[in-house]
Structure formats: structure tokens, C-alpha cells
Tab-separated table of C-alpha atoms and ligand atoms in Angstrom:
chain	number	residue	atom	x	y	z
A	858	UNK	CA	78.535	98.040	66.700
A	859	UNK	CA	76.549	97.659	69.397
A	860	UNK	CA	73.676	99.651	69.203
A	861	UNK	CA	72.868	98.368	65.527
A	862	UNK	CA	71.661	95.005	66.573
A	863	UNK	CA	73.378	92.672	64.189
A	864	UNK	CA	76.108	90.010	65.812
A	865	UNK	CA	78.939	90.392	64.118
A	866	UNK	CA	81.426	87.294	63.035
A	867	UNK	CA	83.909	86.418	60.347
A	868	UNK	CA	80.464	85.626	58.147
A	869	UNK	CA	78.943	89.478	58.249
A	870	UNK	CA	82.651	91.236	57.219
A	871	UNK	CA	83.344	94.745	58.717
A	872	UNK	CA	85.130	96.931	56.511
A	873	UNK	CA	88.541	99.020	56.928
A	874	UNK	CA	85.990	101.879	56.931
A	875	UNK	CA	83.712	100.603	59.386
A	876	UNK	CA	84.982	102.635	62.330
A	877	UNK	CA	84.845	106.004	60.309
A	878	UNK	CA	81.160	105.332	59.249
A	879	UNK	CA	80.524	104.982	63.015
A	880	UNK	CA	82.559	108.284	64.264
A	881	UNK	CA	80.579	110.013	61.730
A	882	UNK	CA	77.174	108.910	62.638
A	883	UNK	CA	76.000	105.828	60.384
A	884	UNK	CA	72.472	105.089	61.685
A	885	UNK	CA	71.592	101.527	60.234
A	886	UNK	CA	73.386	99.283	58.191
A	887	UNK	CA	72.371	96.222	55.745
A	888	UNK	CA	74.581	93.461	54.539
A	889	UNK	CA	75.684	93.227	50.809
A	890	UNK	CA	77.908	89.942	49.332
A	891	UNK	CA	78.413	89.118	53.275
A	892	UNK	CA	79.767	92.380	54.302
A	893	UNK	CA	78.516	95.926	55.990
A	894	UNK	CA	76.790	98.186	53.958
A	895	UNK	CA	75.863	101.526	55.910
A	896	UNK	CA	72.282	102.199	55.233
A	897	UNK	CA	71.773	105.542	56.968
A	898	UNK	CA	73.243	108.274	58.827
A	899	UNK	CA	71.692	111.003	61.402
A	900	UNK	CA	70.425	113.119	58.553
A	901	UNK	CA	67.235	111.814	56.570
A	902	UNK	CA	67.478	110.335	53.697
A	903	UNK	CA	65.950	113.711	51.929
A	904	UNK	CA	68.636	116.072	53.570
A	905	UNK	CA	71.139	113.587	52.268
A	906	UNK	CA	69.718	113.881	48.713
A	907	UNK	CA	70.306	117.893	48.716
A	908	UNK	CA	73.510	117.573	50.203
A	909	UNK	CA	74.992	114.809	47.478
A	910	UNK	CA	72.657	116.963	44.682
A	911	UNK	CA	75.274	119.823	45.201
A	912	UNK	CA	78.638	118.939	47.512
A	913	UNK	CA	80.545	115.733	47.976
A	914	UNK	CA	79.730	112.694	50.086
A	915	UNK	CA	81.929	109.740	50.780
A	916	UNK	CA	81.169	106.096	51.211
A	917	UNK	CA	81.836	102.639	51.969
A	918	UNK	CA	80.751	100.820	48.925
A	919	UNK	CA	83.165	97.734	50.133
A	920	UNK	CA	80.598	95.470	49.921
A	921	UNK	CA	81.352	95.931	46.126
A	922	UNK	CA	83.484	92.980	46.243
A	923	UNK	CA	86.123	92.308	43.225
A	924	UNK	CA	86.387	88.785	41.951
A	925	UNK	CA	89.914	88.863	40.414
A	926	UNK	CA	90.635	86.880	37.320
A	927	UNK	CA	94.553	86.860	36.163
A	928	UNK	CA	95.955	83.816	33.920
A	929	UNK	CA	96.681	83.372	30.177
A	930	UNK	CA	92.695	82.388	29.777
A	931	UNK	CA	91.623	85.485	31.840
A	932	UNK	CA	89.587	87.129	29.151
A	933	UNK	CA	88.267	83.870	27.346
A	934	UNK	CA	86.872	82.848	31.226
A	935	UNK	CA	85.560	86.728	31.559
A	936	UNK	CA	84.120	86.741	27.674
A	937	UNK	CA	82.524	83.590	28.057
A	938	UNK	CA	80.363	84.561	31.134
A	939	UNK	CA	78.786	87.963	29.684
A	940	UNK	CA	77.193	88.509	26.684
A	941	UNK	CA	78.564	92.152	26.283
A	942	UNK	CA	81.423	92.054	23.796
A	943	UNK	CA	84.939	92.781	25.905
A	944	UNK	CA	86.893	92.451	22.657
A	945	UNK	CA	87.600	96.026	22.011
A	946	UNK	CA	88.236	96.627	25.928
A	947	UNK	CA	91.269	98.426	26.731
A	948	UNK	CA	93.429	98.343	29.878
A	949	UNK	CA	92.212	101.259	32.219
A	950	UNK	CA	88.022	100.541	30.995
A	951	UNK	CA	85.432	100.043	33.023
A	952	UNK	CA	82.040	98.090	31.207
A	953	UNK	CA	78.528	97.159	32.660
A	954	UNK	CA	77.966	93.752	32.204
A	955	UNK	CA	75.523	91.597	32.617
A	956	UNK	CA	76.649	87.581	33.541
A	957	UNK	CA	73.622	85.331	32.725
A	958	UNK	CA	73.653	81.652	33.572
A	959	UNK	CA	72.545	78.568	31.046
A	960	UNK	CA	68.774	80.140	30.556
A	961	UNK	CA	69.910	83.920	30.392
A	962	UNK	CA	68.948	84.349	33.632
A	963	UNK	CA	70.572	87.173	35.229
A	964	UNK	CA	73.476	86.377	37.838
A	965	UNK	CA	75.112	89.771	38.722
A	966	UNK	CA	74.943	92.661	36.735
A	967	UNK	CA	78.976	93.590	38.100
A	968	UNK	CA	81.612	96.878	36.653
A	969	UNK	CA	83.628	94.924	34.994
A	970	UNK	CA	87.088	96.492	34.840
A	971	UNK	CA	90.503	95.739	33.203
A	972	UNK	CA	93.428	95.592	35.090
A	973	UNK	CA	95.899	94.400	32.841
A	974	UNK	CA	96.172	92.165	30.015
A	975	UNK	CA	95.364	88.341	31.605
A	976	UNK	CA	94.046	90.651	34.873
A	977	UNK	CA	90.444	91.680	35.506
A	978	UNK	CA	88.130	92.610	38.232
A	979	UNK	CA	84.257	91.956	38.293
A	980	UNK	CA	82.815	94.735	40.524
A	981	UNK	CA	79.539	92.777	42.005
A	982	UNK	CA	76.296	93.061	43.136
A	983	UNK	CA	74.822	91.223	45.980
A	984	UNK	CA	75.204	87.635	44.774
A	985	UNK	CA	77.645	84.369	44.800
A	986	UNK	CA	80.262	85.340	41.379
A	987	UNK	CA	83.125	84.244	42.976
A	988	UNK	CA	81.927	80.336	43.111
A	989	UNK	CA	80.331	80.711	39.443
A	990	UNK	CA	83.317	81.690	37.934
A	991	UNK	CA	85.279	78.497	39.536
A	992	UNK	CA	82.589	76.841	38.456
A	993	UNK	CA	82.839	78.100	35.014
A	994	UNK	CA	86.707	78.173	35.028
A	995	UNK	CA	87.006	74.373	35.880
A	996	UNK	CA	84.551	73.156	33.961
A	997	UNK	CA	86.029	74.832	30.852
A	998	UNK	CA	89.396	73.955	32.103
A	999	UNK	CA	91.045	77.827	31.785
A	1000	UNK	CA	93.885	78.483	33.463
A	1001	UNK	CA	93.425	81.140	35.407
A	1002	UNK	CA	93.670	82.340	39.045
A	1003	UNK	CA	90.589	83.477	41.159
A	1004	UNK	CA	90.266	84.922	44.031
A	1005	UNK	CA	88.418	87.924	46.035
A	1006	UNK	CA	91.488	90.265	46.470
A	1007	UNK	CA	91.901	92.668	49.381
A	1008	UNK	CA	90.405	95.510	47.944
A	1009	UNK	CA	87.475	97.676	49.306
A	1010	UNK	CA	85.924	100.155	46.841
A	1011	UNK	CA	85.420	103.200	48.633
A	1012	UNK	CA	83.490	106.605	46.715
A	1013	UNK	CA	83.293	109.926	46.530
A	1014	UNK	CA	80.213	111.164	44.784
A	1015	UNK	CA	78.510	114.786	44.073
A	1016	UNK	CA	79.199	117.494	41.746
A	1017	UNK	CA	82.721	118.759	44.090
A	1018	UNK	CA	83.867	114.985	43.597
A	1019	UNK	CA	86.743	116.095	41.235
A	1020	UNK	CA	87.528	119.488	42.817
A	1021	UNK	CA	88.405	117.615	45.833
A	1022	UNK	CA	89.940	114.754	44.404
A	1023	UNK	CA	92.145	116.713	42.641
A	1024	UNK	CA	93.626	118.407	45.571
A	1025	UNK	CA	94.694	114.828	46.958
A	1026	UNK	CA	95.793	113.211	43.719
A	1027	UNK	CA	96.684	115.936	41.678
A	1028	UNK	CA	95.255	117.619	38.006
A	1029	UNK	CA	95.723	114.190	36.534
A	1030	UNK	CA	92.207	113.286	37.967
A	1031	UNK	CA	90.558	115.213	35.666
A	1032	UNK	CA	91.522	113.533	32.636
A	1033	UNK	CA	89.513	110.408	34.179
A	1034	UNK	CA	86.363	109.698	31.661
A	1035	UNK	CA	83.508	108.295	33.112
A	1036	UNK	CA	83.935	104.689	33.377
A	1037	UNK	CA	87.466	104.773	32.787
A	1038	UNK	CA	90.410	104.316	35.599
A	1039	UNK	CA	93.979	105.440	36.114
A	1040	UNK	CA	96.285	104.671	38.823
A	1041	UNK	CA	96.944	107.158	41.768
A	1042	UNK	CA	99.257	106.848	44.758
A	1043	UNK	CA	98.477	106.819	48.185
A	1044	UNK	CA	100.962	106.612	50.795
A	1045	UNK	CA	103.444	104.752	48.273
A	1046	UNK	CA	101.037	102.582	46.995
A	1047	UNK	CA	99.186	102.363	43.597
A	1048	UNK	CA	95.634	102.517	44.017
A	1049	UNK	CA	92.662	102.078	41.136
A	1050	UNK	CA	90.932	104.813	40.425
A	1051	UNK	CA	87.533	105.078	38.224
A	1052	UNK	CA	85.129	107.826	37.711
A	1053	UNK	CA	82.123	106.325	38.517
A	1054	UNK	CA	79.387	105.517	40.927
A	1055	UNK	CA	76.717	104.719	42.169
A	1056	UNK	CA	74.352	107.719	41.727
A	1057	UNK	CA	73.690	110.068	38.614
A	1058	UNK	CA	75.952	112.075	39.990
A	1059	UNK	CA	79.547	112.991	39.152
A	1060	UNK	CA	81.593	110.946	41.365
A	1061	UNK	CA	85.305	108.328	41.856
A	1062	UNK	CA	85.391	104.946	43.555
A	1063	UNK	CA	88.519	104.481	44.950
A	1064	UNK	CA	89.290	100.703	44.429
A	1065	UNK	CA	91.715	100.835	48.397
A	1066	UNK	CA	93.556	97.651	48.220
A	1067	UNK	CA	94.807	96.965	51.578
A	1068	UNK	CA	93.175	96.987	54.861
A	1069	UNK	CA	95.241	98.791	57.740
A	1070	UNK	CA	95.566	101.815	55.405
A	1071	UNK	CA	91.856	102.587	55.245
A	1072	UNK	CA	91.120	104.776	57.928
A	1073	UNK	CA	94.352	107.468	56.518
A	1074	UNK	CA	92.508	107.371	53.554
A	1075	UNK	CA	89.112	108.012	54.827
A	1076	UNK	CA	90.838	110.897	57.038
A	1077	UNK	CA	93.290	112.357	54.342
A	1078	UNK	CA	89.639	112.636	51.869
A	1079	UNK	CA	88.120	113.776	55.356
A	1080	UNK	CA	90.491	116.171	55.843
A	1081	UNK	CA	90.806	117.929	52.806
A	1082	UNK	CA	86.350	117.399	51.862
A	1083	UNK	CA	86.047	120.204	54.645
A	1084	UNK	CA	86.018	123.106	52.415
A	1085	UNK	CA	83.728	121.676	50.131
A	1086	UNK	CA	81.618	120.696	52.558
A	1087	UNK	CA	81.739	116.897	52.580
A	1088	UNK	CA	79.686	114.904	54.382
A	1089	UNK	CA	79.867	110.962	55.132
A	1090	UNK	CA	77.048	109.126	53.240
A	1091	UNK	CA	75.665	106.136	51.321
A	1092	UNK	CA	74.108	104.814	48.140
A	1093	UNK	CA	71.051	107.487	48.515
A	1094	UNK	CA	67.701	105.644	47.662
A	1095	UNK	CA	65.977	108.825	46.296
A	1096	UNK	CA	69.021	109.659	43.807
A	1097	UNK	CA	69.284	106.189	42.865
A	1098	UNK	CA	65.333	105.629	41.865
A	1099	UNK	CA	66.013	108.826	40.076
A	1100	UNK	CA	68.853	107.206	38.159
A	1101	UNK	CA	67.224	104.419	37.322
A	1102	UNK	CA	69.621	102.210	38.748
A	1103	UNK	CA	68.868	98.999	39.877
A	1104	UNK	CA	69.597	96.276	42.742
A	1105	UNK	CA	70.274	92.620	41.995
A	1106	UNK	CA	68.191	90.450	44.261
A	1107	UNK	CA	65.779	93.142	44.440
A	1108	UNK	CA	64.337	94.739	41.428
A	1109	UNK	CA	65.751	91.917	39.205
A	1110	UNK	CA	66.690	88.239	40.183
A	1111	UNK	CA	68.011	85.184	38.106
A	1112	UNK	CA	64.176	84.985	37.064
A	1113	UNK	CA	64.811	87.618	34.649
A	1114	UNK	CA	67.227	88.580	31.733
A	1115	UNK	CA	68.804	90.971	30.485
A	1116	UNK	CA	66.485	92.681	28.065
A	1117	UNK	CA	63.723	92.618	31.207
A	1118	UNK	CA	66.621	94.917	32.972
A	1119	UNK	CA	66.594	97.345	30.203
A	1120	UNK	CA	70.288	96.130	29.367
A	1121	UNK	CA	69.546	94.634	25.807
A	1122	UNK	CA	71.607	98.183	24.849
A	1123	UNK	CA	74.662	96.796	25.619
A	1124	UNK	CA	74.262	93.494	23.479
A	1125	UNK	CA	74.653	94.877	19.919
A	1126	UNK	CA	77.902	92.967	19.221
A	1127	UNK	CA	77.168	89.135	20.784
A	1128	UNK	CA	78.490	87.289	17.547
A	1129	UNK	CA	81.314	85.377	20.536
A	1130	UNK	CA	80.435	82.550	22.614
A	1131	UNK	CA	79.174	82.990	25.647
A	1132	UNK	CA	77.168	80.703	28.351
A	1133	UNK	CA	73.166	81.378	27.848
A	1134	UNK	CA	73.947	82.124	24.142
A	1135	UNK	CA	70.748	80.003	22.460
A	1136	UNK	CA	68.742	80.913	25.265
A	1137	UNK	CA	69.251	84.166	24.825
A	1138	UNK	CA	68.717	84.244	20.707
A	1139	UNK	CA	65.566	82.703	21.484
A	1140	UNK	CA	64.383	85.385	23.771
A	1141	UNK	CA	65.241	87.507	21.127
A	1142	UNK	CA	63.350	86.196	18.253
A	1143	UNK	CA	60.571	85.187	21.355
A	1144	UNK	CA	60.670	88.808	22.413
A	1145	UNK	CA	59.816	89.906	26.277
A	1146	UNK	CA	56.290	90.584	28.002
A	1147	UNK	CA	58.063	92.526	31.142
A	1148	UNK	CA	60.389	95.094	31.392
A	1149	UNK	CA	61.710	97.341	33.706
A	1150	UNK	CA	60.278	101.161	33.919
A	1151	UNK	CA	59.687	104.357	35.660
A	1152	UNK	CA	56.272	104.756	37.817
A	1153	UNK	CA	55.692	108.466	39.191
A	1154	UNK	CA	52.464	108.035	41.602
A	1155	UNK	CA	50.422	110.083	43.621
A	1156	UNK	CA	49.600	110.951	47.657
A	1157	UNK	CA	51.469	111.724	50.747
A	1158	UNK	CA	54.991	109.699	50.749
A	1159	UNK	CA	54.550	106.024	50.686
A	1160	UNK	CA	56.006	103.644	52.943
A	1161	UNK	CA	59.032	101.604	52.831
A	1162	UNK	CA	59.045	99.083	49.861
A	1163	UNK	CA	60.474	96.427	51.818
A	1164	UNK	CA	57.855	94.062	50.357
A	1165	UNK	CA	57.153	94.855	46.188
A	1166	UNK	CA	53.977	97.098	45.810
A	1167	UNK	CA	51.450	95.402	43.523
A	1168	UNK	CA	50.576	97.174	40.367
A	1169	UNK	CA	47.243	97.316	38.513
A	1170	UNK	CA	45.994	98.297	35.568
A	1171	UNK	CA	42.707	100.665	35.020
A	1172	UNK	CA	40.910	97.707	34.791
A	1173	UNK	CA	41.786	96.098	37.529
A	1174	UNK	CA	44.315	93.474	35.686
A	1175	UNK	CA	47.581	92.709	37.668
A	1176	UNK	CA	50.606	94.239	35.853
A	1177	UNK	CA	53.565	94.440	37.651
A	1178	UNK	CA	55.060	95.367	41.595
A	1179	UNK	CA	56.860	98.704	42.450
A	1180	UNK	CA	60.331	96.781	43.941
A	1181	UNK	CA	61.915	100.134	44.860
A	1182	UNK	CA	60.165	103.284	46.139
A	1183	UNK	CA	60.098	106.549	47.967
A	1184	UNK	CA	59.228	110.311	47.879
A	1185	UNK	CA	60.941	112.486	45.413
A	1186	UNK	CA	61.203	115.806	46.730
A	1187	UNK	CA	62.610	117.233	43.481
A	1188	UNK	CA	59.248	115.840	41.590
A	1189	UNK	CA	57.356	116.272	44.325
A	1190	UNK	CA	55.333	112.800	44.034
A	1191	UNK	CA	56.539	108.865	44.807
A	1192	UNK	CA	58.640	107.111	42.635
A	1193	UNK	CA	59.329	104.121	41.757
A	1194	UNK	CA	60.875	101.010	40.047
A	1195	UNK	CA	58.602	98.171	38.665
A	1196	UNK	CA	58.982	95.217	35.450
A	1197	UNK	CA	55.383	95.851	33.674
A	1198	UNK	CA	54.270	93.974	31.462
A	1199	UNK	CA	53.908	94.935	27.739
A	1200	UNK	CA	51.001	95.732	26.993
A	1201	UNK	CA	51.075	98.770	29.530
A	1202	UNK	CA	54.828	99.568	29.598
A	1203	UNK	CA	54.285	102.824	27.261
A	1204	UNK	CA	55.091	105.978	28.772
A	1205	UNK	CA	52.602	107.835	29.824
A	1206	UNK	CA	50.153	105.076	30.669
A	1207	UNK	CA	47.834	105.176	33.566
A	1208	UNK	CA	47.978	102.271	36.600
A	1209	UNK	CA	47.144	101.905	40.114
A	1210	UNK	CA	50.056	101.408	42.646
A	1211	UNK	CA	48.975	99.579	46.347
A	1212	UNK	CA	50.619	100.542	49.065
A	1213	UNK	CA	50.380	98.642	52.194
A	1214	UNK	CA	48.230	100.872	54.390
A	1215	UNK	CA	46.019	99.536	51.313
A	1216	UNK	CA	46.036	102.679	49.879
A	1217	UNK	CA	45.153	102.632	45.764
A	1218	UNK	CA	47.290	105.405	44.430
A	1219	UNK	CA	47.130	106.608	40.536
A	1220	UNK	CA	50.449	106.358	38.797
A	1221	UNK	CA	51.612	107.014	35.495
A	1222	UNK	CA	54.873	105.304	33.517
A	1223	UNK	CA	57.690	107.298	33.377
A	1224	UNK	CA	61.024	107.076	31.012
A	1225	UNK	CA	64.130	105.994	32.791
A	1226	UNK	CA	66.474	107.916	34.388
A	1227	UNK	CA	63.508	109.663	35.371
A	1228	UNK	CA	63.203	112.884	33.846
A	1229	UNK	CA	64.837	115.923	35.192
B	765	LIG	N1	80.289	100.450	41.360
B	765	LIG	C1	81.117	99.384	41.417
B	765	LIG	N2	80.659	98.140	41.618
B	765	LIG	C2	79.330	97.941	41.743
B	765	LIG	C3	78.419	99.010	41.670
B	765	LIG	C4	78.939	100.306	41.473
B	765	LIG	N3	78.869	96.680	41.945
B	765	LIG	C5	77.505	96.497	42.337
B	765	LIG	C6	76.553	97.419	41.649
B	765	LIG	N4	77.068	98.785	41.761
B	765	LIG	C7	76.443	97.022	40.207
B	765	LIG	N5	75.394	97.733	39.518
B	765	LIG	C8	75.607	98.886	38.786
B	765	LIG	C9	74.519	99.473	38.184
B	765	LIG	C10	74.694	100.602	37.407
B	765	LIG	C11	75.935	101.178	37.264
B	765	LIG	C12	77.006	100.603	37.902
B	765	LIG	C13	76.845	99.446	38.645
B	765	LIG	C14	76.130	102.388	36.428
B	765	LIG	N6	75.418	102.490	35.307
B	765	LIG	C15	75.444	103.666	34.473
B	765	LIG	C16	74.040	103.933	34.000
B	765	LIG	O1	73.229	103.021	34.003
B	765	LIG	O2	73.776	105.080	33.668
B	765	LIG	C17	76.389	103.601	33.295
B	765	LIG	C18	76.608	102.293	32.684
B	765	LIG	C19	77.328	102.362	31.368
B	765	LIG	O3	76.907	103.154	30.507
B	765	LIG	O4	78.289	101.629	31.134
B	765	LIG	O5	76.915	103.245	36.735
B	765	LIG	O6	78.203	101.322	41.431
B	765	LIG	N7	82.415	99.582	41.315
């Protein structure tokens, strides 16, 4: 870890993959829910693009952390914190939900997955679930266990995902829908399995519970990724902007909710209770004046968005800020992800996008995922 200048202590968490990411080159890391997230590896982010767009990358996506729910009030604790519907959700599904606080505000926007009946797992973003939900759970007096178990998510994404999945685990990994799971044995132990990911691409997360066990499981995919030409990777910035997908704490925060994020689709069915119920109706009937869309703009490839880009209308009027940017290579111009407000979140309308060399570049609304 040395050369990456961060100090390392029990409060930024390595991962049982951490070593592997450093044999095979990681180049920078960040820190997600207190723990390592490689950032980049010796290739460029572009080459890395290419090579997930057609062979098979893995990574260490433990930073996902679980927060584990089991007891006999496990899904009236995990219902009343999301107002997605888990009534009809079956052992072996995996949902997007959004968690909102008192004023709909968004908390996490997690993979929710069940485990068992009375046993769940939220999947999170960067942000504090764990202490929410024993919030929640005491105040409402459940009974129910939480805790952050010992398991690191670890993926495998790109279109060779299941060819070389299947030669580990066997045929049965086909018959794994997208956001679904089954359970798969490694070395005498039954591991979590879901197809799904963090990129538009095909792709598994391994959900490894243990710790020692890691690295024969990074090998063992290692090993057998050779022939299809695997490489060791990361959540790719240009395939995720592509996706549409977005960061907690960065393009959205607890200032916004969930229809902002684009995520009103999953609230058809919200007739339970929930926390951030009434606030929610109201934003209904209330309606939004920002949401979250697709900006393709124009010039050489902008800078790092490591502070938001402001956005401006033709007339000068602020609209928005780009929170997530960079070249497309595929598109060949910069995108990027931005809340605009209403009147100028149609598709196809015209803005002005500052970069901070103080550039004014001409952009145009897009539809999310961006189009292919
Ligand atoms: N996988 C797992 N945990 C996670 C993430 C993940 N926790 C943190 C973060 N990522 C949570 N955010 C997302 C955002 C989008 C998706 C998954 C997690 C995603 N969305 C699909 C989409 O938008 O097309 C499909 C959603 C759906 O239709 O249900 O995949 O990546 N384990």
C-alpha cells in the first residue's frame, strides 16, 4: 500500500482482495462505506472500456457492504424503510430500492436481496444504513438481528462473464436471470450468486462470505479468465455514465428523492407503510422541478468532474451541474450526468456546460442509458 498514499487503519478496511488488486496493477484507489475501492489500474480508463465492452473483467466491489437483517420482523423492518413494494419478493430476488428518510430524502439507493424468509441483505452505496436501520428497528421495536456480515461482493462483468463462470460453477449459471441469485459452492462452502452489476454489461457478483478464502477465489476465476482474456478491473466511469447509473453522495444526496433520481418507476405499488410516506404523496401531487438526465457536450475531453460542472441555459439562466463526466470514445463527445431543472429537461434541448479551464461548451440533453 505504500505507494498509494493513504494510511491505512482498522477505519479505511482492506479487503480479502486487496493483495490481488495490487499483484495485478491497481493504480489508485478511493474509499467507499469505509473500505478500499480500487479506482484504476495501469491501463487508461478508455482501454479498460474496450476491454470490459467485449471480454471479462473482475473486481473488488467489497466496499458494497451487506447490512443483514434476519428475525421474525425482518421484512416488516426492510418494507418499512423503502417505498418499493417487497411483497411479491421471492427468496433468490434481487430489487433496487430506494430507502428515503422522514422527508423522502434519499438515504442509499442499496440491491436489496432475499436470503431467506426472516433473512435479507441491503447491498449499499456509500452511506451510514447499518445505524439507520437500528435506528429504525428500535424505535419500531422489531425483533430482528443486524449486523454487517462477513461478506465481500466480488464481480465479474463483460459479455464472457457467463462463459467463464460456467466453467467454475457449472451449466447451472446460466439459468441465473438478471437480478436474480442462486447458490454455488466454492471450496465446500455455499456462496451467493446474482447476475448483476455494476455496468450495462452482462456480468455476476459473487457475494464471498468469508475472508481467508478470498485470494483462491480471485486465483481459481484468475486462473480459468485466461482464455477469455480476463483482465483485473473496476467500476469503469465511461461504461457507467453510459449506463446511466448513478453514485449516492455524488450525483444524488439526501437533498433529493426518489423521483429526482429517475426511480419514481419502481414506486407503482406504495399502497404499504413506509417511513417518508406523506412526504412523499405530497411530492407527488407537488410534482418535481429537477431531475436527473443525459448531457452529450462538445470539445476536446473535459477534465475530471471532481467538482459538479455548472450548467446554463441559452440564455444564460443557471439550470443544473454535470456531477459525473468524461469522454465517450464510442460517441465520440463528453458525457455526462446532471439534475436539470424542468423547464429544460426535454431531450434534445440545447445548454451550455462550464468546465473548469472556463471553457463554455454546447451540450444537448440526452435520454438515459445513453443511447447506443
Ligand atoms: N451491486 C451491488 N451492490 C451495490 C451496487 C451494485 N451497492 C451500491 C451501488 N451498486 C448501488 N447502486 C446501484 C445502481 C444501479 C444498479 C445497481 C446498484 C443497477 N440498476 C439497473 C439499471 O438501472 O439498469 C437495474 C435495476 C433494476 O431494474 O432493478 O443494476 O452494483 N450488489
Amino acid at each position: 500500500m505504500s505507494s498509494h498514499d493513504l494510511s491505512l487503519s482498522r477505519r479505511i478496511r482492506q479487503t480479502p482482495f486487496t493483495n490481488k488488486a495490487e499483484e495485478h496493477g491497481v493504480s489508485g484507489f478511493t474509499v467507499v462505506n469505509r473500505m478500499l475501492l480500487p479506482k484504476a489500474f495501469k491501463k487508461s480508463i478508455e482501454e479498460d472500456y474496450w476491454h470490459l465492452n467485449s471480454n471479462v473483467q473482475i473486481w473488488d466491489v467489497s466496499c458494497q457492504r451487506q447490512v443483514q437483517i434476519t428475525g421474525p420482523d425482518a421484512e416488516k423492518l426492510v418494507q418499512l424503510m423503502t417505498p418499493r413494494s417487497i411483497k411479491n419478493m421471492k427468496v433468490g430476488k434481487c430489487l433496487y430500492v430506494p430507502l428515503i428518510d422522514e422527508n423522502a430524502g434519499m438515504i442509499n439507493d442499496p440491491v436489496l436481496l432475499k436470503i431467506e424468509n426472516n433473512k435479507f441483505w441491503i447491498s449499499i452505496a456509500d452511506s451510514d444504513v447499518l445505524l439507520w436501520t437500528k435506528g429504525v428497528a428500535i424505535s419500531y421495536n422489531f425483533k430482528v438481528n443486524i449486523i454487517e456480515p462477513e461478506v465481500y461482493p466480488l464481480a465479474v462483468q463483460g459479455p464472457k462473464s457467463e462463459e467463464l463462470m460456467v466453467s467454475i460453477f457449472g451449466e447451472k449459471i446460466r439459468s441465473i436471470k438478471f437480478f436474480n441469485f442462486g447458490l454455488f459452492n466454492f471450496l465446500e462452502k455455499k456462496q451467493v450468486i446474482a447476475r448483476s452489476g455494476y455496468s450495462k454489461q452482462d456480468g455476476f457478483e459473487i457475494y464471498f462470505e468469508g475472508y481467508e478464502a478470498g485470494e483462491k477465489l480471485w486465483d481459481t476465476i484468475w486462473k480459468a479468465g485466461k482464455k477469455f482474456n480476463i483482465s483485473a478491473g473496476c467500476p469503469n466511469l465511461i461504461d457507467r455514465i453510459e449506463a446511466g447509473l448513478m453514485s449516492y453522495g455524488n450525483d444524488f444526496t439526501i437533498e433529493n428523492n426518489p423521483y429526482e433520481c429517475n426511480l419514481g418507476k419502481y414506486l407503482n405499488e406504495t399502497s404499504h407503510n413506509f417511513i417518508g410516506k406523506s412526504a412523499l404523496e405530497k411530492i407527488k401531487i407537488d410534482n418535481i422541478n429537477k431531475q436527473m438526465r443525459g448531457i452529450i457536450f462538445d470539445e476536446n475531453p473535459c477534465p475530471t468532474c471532481s467538482h459538479p460542472f455548472p450548467v446554463y441555459s441559452e440564455n444564460n439562466e443557471k439550470i443544473g451541474q454535470v456531477t459525473s463526466a468524461i469522454y465517450s470514445p464510442r460517441i465520440k463527445k463528453n458525457i455526462g450526468l446532471s439534475m436539470i431543472s424542468k423547464k429544460y429537461w426535454n431531450k434534445g434541448n440545447k445548454l451550455i456546460i462550464e468546465t473548469p479551464e472556463g471553457k463554455r461548451r454546447n451540450g444537448v440533453i440526452t435520454s438515459l442509458p445513453f443511447p447506443e
